[in-house]
mmCIF file of C-alpha atoms and ligand atoms in Angstrom:
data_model
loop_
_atom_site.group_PDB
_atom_site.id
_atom_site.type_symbol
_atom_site.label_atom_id
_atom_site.label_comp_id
_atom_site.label_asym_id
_atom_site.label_seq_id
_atom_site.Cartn_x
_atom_site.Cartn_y
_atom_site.Cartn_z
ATOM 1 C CA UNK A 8 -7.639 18.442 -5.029
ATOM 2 C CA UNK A 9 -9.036 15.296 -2.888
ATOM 3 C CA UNK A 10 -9.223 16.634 0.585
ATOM 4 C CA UNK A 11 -10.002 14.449 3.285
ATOM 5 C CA UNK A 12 -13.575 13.483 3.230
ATOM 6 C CA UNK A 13 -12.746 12.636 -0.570
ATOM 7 C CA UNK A 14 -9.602 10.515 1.083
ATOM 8 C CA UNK A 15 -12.348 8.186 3.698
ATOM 9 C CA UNK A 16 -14.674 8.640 0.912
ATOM 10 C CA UNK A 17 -12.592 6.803 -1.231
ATOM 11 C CA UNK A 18 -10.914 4.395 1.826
ATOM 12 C CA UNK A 19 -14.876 3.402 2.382
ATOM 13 C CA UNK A 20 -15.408 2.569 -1.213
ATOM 14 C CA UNK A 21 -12.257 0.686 -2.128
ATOM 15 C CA UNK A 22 -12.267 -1.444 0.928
ATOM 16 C CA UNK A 23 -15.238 -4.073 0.962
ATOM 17 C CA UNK A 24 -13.242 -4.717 -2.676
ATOM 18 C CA UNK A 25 -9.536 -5.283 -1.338
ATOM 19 C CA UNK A 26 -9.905 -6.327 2.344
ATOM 20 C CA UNK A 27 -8.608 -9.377 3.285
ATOM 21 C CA UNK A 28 -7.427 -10.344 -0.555
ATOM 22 C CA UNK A 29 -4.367 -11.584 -1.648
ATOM 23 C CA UNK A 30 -1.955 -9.649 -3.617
ATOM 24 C CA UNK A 31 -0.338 -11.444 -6.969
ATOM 25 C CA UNK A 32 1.569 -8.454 -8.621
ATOM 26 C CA UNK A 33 2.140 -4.866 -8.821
ATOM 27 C CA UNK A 34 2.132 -2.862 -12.141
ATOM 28 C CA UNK A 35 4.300 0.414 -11.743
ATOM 29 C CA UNK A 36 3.967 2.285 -15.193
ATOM 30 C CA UNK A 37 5.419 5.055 -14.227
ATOM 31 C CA UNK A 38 7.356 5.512 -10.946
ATOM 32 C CA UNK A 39 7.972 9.429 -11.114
ATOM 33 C CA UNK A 40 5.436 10.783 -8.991
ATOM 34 C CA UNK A 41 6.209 12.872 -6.099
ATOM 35 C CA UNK A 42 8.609 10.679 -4.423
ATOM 36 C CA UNK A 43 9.426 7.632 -6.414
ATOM 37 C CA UNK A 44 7.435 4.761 -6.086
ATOM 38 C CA UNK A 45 8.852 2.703 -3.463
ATOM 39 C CA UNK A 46 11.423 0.311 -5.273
ATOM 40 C CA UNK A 47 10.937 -2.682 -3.220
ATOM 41 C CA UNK A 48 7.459 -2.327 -3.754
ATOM 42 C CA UNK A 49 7.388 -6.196 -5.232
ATOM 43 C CA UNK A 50 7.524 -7.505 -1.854
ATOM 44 C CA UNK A 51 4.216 -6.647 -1.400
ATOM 45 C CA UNK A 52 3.368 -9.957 -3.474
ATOM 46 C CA UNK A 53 1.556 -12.777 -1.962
ATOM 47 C CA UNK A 54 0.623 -10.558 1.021
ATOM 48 C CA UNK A 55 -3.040 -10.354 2.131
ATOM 49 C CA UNK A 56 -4.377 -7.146 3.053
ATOM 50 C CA UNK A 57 -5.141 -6.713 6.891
ATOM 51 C CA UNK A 58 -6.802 -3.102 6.993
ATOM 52 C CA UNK A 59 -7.806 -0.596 4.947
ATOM 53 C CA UNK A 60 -7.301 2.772 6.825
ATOM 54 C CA UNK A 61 -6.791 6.272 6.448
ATOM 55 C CA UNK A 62 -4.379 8.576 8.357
ATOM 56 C CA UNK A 63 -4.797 12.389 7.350
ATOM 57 C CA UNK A 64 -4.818 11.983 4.125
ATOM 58 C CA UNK A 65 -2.932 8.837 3.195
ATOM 59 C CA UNK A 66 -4.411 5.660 2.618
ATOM 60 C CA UNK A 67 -2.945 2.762 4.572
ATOM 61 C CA UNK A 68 -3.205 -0.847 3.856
ATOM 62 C CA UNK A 69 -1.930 -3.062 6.050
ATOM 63 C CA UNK A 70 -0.049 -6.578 5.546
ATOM 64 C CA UNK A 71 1.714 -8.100 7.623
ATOM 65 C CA UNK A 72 5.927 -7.504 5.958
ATOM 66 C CA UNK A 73 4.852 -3.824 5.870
ATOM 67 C CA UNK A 74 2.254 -0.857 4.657
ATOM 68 C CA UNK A 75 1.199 0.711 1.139
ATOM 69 C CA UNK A 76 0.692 3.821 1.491
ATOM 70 C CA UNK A 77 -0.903 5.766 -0.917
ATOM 71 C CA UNK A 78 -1.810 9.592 -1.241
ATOM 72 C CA UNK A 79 -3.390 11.301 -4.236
ATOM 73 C CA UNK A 80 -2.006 14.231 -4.281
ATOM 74 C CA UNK A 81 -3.534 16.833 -6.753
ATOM 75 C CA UNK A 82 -5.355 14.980 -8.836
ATOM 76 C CA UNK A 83 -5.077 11.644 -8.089
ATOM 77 C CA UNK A 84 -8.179 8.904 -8.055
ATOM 78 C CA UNK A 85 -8.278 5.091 -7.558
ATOM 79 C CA UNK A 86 -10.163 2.509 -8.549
ATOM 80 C CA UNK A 87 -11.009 -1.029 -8.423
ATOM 81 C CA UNK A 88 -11.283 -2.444 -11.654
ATOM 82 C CA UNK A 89 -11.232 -5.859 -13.606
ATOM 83 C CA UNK A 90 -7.463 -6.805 -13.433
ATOM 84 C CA UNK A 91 -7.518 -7.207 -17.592
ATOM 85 C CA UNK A 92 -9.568 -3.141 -18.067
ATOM 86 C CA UNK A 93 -7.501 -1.276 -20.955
ATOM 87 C CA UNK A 94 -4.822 1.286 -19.388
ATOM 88 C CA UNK A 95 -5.903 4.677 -19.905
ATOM 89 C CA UNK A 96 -3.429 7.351 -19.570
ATOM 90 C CA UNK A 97 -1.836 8.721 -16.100
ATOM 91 C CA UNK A 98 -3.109 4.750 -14.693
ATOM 92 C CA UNK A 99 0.768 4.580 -13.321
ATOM 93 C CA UNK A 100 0.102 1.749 -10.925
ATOM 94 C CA UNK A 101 -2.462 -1.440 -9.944
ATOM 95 C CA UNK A 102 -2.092 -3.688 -7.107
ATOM 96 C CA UNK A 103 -3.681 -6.612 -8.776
ATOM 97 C CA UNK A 104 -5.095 -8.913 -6.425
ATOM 98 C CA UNK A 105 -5.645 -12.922 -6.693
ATOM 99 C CA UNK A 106 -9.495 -12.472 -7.215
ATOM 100 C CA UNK A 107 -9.305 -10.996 -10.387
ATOM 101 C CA UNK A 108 -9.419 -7.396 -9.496
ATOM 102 C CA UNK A 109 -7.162 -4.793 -9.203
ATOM 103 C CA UNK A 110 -6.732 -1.465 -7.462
ATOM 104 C CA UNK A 111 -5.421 1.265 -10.210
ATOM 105 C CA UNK A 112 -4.358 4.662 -9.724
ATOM 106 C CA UNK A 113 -4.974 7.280 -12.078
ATOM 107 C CA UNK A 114 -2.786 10.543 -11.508
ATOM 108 C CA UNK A 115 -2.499 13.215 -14.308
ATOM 109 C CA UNK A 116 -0.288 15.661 -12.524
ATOM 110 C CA UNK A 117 1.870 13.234 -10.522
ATOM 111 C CA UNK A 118 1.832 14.753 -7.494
ATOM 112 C CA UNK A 119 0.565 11.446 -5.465
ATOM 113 C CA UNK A 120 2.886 8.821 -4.063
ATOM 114 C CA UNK A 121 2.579 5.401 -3.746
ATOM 115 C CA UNK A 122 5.280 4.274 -0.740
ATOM 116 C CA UNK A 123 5.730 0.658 0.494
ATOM 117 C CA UNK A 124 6.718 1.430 4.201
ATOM 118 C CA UNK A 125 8.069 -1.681 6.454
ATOM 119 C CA UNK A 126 9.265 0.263 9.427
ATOM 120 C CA UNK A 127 6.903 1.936 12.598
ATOM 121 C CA UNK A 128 4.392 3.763 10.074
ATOM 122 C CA UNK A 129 3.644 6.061 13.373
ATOM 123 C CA UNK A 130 7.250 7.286 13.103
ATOM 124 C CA UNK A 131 7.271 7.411 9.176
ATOM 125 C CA UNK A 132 8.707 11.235 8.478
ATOM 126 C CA UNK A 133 5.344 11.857 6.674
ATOM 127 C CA UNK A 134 3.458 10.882 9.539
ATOM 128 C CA UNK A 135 4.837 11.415 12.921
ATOM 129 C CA UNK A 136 4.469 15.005 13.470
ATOM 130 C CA UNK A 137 0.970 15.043 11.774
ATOM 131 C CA UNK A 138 -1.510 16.440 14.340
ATOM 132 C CA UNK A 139 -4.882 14.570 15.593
ATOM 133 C CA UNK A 140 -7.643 13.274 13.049
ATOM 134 C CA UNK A 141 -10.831 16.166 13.369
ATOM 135 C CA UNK A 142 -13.406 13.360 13.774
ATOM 136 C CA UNK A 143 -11.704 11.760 15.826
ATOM 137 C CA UNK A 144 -11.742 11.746 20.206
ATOM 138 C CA UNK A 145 -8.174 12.852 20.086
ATOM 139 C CA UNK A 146 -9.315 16.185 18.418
ATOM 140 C CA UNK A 147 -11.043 17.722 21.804
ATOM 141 C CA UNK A 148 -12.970 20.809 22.735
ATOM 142 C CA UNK A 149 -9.428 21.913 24.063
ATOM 143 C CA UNK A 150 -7.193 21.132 21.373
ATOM 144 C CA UNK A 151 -7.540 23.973 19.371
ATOM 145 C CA UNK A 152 -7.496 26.744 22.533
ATOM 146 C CA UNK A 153 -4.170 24.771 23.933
ATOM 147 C CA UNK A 154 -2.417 24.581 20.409
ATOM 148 C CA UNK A 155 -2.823 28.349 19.520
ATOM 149 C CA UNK A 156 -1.762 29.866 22.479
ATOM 150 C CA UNK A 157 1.221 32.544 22.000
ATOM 151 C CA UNK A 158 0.662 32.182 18.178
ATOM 152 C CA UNK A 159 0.232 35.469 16.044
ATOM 153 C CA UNK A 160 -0.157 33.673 12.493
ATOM 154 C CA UNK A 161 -3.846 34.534 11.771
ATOM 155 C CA UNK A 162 -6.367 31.740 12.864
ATOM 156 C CA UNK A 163 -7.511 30.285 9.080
ATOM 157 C CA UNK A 164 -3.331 29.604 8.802
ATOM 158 C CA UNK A 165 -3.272 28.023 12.039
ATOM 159 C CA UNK A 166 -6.093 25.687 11.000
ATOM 160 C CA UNK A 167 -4.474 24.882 7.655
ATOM 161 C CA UNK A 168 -1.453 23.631 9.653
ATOM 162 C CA UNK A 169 -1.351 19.971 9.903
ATOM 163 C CA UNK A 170 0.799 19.486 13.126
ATOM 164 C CA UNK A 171 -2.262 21.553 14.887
ATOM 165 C CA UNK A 172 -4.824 19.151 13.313
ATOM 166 C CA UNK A 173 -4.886 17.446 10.052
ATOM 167 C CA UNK A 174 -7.600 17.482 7.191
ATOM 168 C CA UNK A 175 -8.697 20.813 7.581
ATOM 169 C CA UNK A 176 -8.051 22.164 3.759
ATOM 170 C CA UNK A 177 -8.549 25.534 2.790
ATOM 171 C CA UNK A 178 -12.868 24.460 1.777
ATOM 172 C CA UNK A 179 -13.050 23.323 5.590
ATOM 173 C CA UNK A 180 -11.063 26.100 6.910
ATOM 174 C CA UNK A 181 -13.043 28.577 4.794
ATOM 175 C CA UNK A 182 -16.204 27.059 5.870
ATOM 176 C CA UNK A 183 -16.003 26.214 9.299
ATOM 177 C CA UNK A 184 -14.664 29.707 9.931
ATOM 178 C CA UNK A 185 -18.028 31.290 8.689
ATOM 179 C CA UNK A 186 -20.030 28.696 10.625
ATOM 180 C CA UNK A 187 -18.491 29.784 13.895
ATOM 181 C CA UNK A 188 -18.609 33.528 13.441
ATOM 182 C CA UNK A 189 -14.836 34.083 13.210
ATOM 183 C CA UNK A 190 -13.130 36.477 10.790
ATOM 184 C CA UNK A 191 -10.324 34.573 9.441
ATOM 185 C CA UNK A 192 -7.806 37.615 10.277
ATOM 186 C CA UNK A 193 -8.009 37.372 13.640
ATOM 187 C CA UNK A 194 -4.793 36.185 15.530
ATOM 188 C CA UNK A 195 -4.881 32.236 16.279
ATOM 189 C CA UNK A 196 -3.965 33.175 20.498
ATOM 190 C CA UNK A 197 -6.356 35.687 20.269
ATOM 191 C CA UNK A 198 -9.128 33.668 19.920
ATOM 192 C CA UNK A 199 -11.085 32.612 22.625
ATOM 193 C CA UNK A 200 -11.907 29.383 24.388
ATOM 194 C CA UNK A 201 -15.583 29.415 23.885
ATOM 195 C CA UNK A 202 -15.269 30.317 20.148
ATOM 196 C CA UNK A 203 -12.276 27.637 20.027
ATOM 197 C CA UNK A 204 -15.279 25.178 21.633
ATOM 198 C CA UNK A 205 -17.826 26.172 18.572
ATOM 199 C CA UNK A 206 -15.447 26.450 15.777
ATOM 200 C CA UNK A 207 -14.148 22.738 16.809
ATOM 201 C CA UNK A 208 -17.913 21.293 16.624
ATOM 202 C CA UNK A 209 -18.168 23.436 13.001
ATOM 203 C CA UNK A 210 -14.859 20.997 11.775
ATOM 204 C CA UNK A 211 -16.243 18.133 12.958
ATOM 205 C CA UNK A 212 -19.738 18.946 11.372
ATOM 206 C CA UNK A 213 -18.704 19.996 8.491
ATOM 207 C CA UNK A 214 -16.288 17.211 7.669
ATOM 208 C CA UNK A 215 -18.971 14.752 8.466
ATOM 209 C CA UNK A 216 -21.455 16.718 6.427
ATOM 210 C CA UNK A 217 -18.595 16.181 3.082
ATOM 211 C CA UNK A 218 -18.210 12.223 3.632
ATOM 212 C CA UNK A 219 -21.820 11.998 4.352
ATOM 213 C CA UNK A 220 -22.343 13.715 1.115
ATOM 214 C CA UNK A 221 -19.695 11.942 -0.817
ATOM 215 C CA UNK A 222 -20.987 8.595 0.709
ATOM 216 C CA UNK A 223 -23.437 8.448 -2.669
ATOM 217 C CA UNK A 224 -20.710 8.069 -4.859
ATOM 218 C CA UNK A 225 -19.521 5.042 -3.490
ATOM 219 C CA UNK A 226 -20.474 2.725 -6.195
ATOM 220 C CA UNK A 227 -18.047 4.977 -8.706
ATOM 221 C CA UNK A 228 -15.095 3.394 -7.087
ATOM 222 C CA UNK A 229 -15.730 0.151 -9.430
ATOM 223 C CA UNK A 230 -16.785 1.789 -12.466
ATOM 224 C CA UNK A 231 -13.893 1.814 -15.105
ATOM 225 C CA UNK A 232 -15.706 5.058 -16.581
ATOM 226 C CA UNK A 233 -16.239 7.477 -13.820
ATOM 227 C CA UNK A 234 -14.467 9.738 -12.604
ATOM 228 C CA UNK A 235 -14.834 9.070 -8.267
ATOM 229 C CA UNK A 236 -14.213 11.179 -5.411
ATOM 230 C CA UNK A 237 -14.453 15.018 -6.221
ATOM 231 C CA UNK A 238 -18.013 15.486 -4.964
ATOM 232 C CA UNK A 239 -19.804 18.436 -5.200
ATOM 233 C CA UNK A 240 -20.756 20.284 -1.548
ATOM 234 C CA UNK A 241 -23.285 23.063 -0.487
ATOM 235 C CA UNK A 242 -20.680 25.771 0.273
ATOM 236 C CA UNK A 243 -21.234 28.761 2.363
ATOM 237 C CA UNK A 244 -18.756 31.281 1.474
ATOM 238 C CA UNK A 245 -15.969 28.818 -0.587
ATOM 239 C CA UNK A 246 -16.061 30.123 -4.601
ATOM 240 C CA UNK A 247 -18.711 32.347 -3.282
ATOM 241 C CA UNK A 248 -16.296 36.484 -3.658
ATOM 242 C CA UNK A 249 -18.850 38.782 -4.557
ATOM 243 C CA UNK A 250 -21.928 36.916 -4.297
ATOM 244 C CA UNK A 251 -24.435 37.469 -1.202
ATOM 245 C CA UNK A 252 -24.285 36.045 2.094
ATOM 246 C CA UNK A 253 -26.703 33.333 2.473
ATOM 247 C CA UNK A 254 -27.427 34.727 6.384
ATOM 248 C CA UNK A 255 -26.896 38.534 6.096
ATOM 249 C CA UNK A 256 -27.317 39.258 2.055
ATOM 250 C CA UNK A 257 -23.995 41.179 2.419
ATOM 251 C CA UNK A 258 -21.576 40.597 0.180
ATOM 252 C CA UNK A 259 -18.286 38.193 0.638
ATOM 253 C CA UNK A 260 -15.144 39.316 -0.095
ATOM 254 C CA UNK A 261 -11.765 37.399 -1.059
ATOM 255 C CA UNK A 262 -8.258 37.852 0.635
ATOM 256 C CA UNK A 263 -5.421 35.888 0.329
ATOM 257 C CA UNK A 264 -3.599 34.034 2.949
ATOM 258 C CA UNK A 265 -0.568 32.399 2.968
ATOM 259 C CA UNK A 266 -1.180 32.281 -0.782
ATOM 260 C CA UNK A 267 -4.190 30.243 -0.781
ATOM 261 C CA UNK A 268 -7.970 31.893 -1.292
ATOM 262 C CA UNK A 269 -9.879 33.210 2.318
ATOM 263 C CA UNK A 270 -13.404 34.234 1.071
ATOM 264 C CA UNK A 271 -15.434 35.548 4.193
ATOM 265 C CA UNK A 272 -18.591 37.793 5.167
ATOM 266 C CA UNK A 273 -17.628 40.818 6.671
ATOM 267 C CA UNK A 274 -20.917 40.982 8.761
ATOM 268 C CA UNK A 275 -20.798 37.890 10.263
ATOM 269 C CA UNK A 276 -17.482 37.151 10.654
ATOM 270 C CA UNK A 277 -15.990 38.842 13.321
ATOM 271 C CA UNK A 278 -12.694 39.512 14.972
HETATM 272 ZN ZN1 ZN B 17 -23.112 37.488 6.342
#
């Protein structure tokens, strides 16, 4: 699943193609995904896109009668492509634009949306309770500390919730967990301050670290062949139950949490 370094991966590589072009159609093959495809989606023709931007983990690009905003879902990837490149199958929609190219998105398990918004985006119902952006200024040393407060859920939930702070999927979470020391268990409130303080700088790093990382696949946005986006990472503890620790040779164990995988040392991870 694209998380969110995959998402600004993707927003970086797409954009130098589609900024500031003109759009002359839209091609919706198939407008099932997880909402419908927006069905006014047409008046997007003629527009010229403004920005290319990315909040959480939908892609926004800006015209001036309204927004397209895309998300990928499970399994979704986009690409820009010649305009006249043979249709493969799950390429439900392109945004072809006036030079020639076109933006298509390929989506095998539907699960992505492609939404043509005209109103406030900031108060879109997708949007508007969505926590701050982790690389962002808005995502301080406080945040965390201040958000989790009186809350029993155990912390890894907490950071998977994205009214606390969005983009932190459960690779991240995993991850950034291990970096600061913190057994995933622990209660979010009970947590202190100064660990709150390290674990936010481990997010931050560790996000940068993935689009960093992913930054060499760039070019695969406008090859017709490739498959862009899902970059491989040097992971810590993520896919790693029952192999060593990489700092204390112990070995990492796997619990589940609100139905998603926590893997975690037991040594140096602590409550
Ligand atoms: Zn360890």
């Amino acid at each position: 699943m694209p998380e969110l370094p995959e998402v600004e991966v993707c927003r970086r590589g797409i954009e130098p193609h589609i900024l500031n072009q003109q759009v002359s159609d839209v091609i919706v093959r198939n407008a099932n995904m997880r909402w419908p495809i927006t069905p006014t989606i047409s008046d997007i023709c003629g527009e010229t896109i403004r920005s290319v931007t990315r909040r959480a983990k939908y892609l926004l690009l800006e015209t001036s009668k309204g927004i397209l905003m895309i998300h990928l879902g499970m399994s979704g990837t986009i690409r820009v492509i010649d305009k006249a490149t043979a249709v493969t199958k799950h390429d439900h929609f392109d945004l072809v634009l006036t030079n020639g190219l076109a933006l298509r998105l390929n989506d095998p398990r539907r699960f992505g949306s492609v939404l043509w918004v005209t109103e406030d985006i900031n108060e879109h119902k997708l949007l508007k309770s969505l926590g701050p952006e982790p690389l962002s200024s808005d995502f301080t040393d406080e945040c965390l500390y201040e958000r989790s407060r009186n809350k029993i859920v155990p912390i890894k939930t907490f950071l998977m919730n994205n009214n606390i702070v969005v983009g932190v999927g459960n690779i991240y979470a995993n991850e950034s967990l291990f970096k600061a020391g913190i057994d995933p268990r622990k209660q979010a409130g009970k947590v202190s301050k100064k660990r709150y303080i390290e674990l936010t700088r481990h997010i931050k790093q560790t996000l940068a670290h993935a689009i960093e990382q992913g930054g060499t696949t760039l070019k695969d946005f406008t090859q017709s062949d490739g498959k862009p986006g899902y970059f491989a990472q040097e992971l810590q503890v993520y896919g790693r139950s029952g192999e060593p620790c990489f700092v204390c040779k112990g070995i990492l164990k796997e619990i589940k949490q609100a139905g998603r995988a926590t893997v975690y040392c037991p040594n140096c991870q602590k409550k």
